[in-house]
């Protein structure tokens, strides 16, 4: 037996790609360097590239490969015929005696070390050109699970060799200009983690959609991990904010999304296939796969692995169902977002569009209109129309030739780490995965629009839509004395803007999270036991499934939603405005009708601060305070500043601050700052007194204009009178800024006017405003307006 035939993982380092391929080199690196750092990796060994070459030589396969591919290039045979012929040559090949002996001895030793007669192993392909920084060969070759016994291990290794010439692998190497005869294959034989009894999945140390590098994304499903990788199951998804993971006192899980998880892959008993898919139980579908402790442990490992390799990583993990142990079973460099530079940012805007046909998880950030081409299997490739929108149930690597020709992709199944999602990112295509029913709802040649520019959720709209694209380069933004901050509401879309050199989030709207992620009136959750309407109870039960404590659902969802916005801002301030629904808006929430009075003029009614100390809503406000405490104290986002909206009087300010303190949010404690919206003339008139109670002001120009001019901002009849640049409104703004500064308080403005009108931005600079908070797509323009105004010496 040659010493170069077998290498144990603890003998391998990452530089051994030429010897054992990228996958096995990475496993060896982790076993050697990261197990001491606390990362658990199952043991195993790798066959070498030299063993592969010896197999090829002993069976005369090199000539077969060369002749067969020459015939293909000459147009005499198809790709499928070429691949089939080469694979057959490998499968009928015989092991050289010394190679068979080396594998047998290593497998028996692994079994001995594992304390099992014939240990279950995963047999994985690892190409020597695999997982280079600009090319991912992941999924191009085969993996075989639950393999036990020497004969079956030898057969699985031979099948791994043959998979070097699947149609997809041949096509991929040609696309990347790799010489087929210079690529060899190593086989990794790794002790199985009994995740068939537990769970498994994939995680990335970077946001795969936006490139946001401060989060780890974890996908999880029951059973063996192939279903997650191949997109055959809709997994749970978790997001963790990495900068806080070094503090064991913090639990920075900023998103938990329950996946459908309809099936799971388990060991098969008897038969030819060693694994099989079975339906999950109702409890499994309705339960999160991972506990918070498991999520945090995996995220810490992701951070450790990323730090060691010095680049974002794509990682596979598994949890043993027998003892609950977690393991890392693969790790490779992430090859899409990590290769992108900040450069020009394209922002897609959706105008007029048709009705929503279906929804799923959005991949990418583009919008595309086109015609549906429904393909059920790769065998129908000849039916595909170049430039059409591919609609199918799921994809695997056999689909890549079709996917390359599509303008967008829509699938029934899959999560963010599924094959369809990964390949779509690599190809730069927008995709919507996990719709559940796209193949039932759509049909061939149907005109649709695929929108992935509206956050985590992707939308398929009927017909063509109005689409506009704007380009900007965040790196070219000038520096300004005046802070330019962002208005954000949608947590799912916030990470799109992380590269903007903004000075924080000047307005995070709580209402969006309540309306879209919670959907239930908080008082209906507090008083759930007293609700008698059967339909309302059923709807609340469905939305809050898994939560016996209904108010806890509100706190968790609100904290997570706001955390995703605070994460984008960190370490800069994130100013979170407490809820400012009007009564008619609150009434539209599930269960809201029974808790909201009818008002003739909700705009001037029971809204903002007046709700927080009222018996009608005080318990609901307490839930908002609990969410802020979770956000700051448990998750670690001390950059969050609380802002009180529509605070009419000084006595009201005092009552609100008192209620906040009762709920654990005391101004000044643990660095908590509390701001107030300036949107009522009384805020300006008594600015110095309000400044004694609050740390800063944010001018809400819409309401301030409305109440200064006595113009209903929603009235089309009075639209021409609603003018933020009216002399009276500008007097209010200037007076507010002057008074706030004299009292030592900061003051900003959140509104659209500086975006639309350079003169208004110049006016604010002249007044000496501290910050301007605007929508992200206006950032570049407003930065330019402010820089020019400051350059004219308008402010000091």
Coordinates of C-alpha atoms in Angstrom, one line a residue, residues 61-71 86 181:
X61 CA -10.1 5.4 -18.7
X62 CA -8.0 8.5 -19.8
X63 CA -8.2 7.4 -23.4
X64 CA -11.9 6.9 -23.1
X65 CA -12.4 10.3 -21.7
X66 CA -10.3 12.0 -24.4
X67 CA -11.9 10.1 -27.3
X68 CA -15.5 10.6 -26.0
X69 CA -15.1 14.3 -25.4
X70 CA -13.5 14.7 -28.8
X71 CA -16.6 13.1 -30.3
X86 CA -17.5 8.0 -19.4
X181 CA -8.1 15.5 -17.6

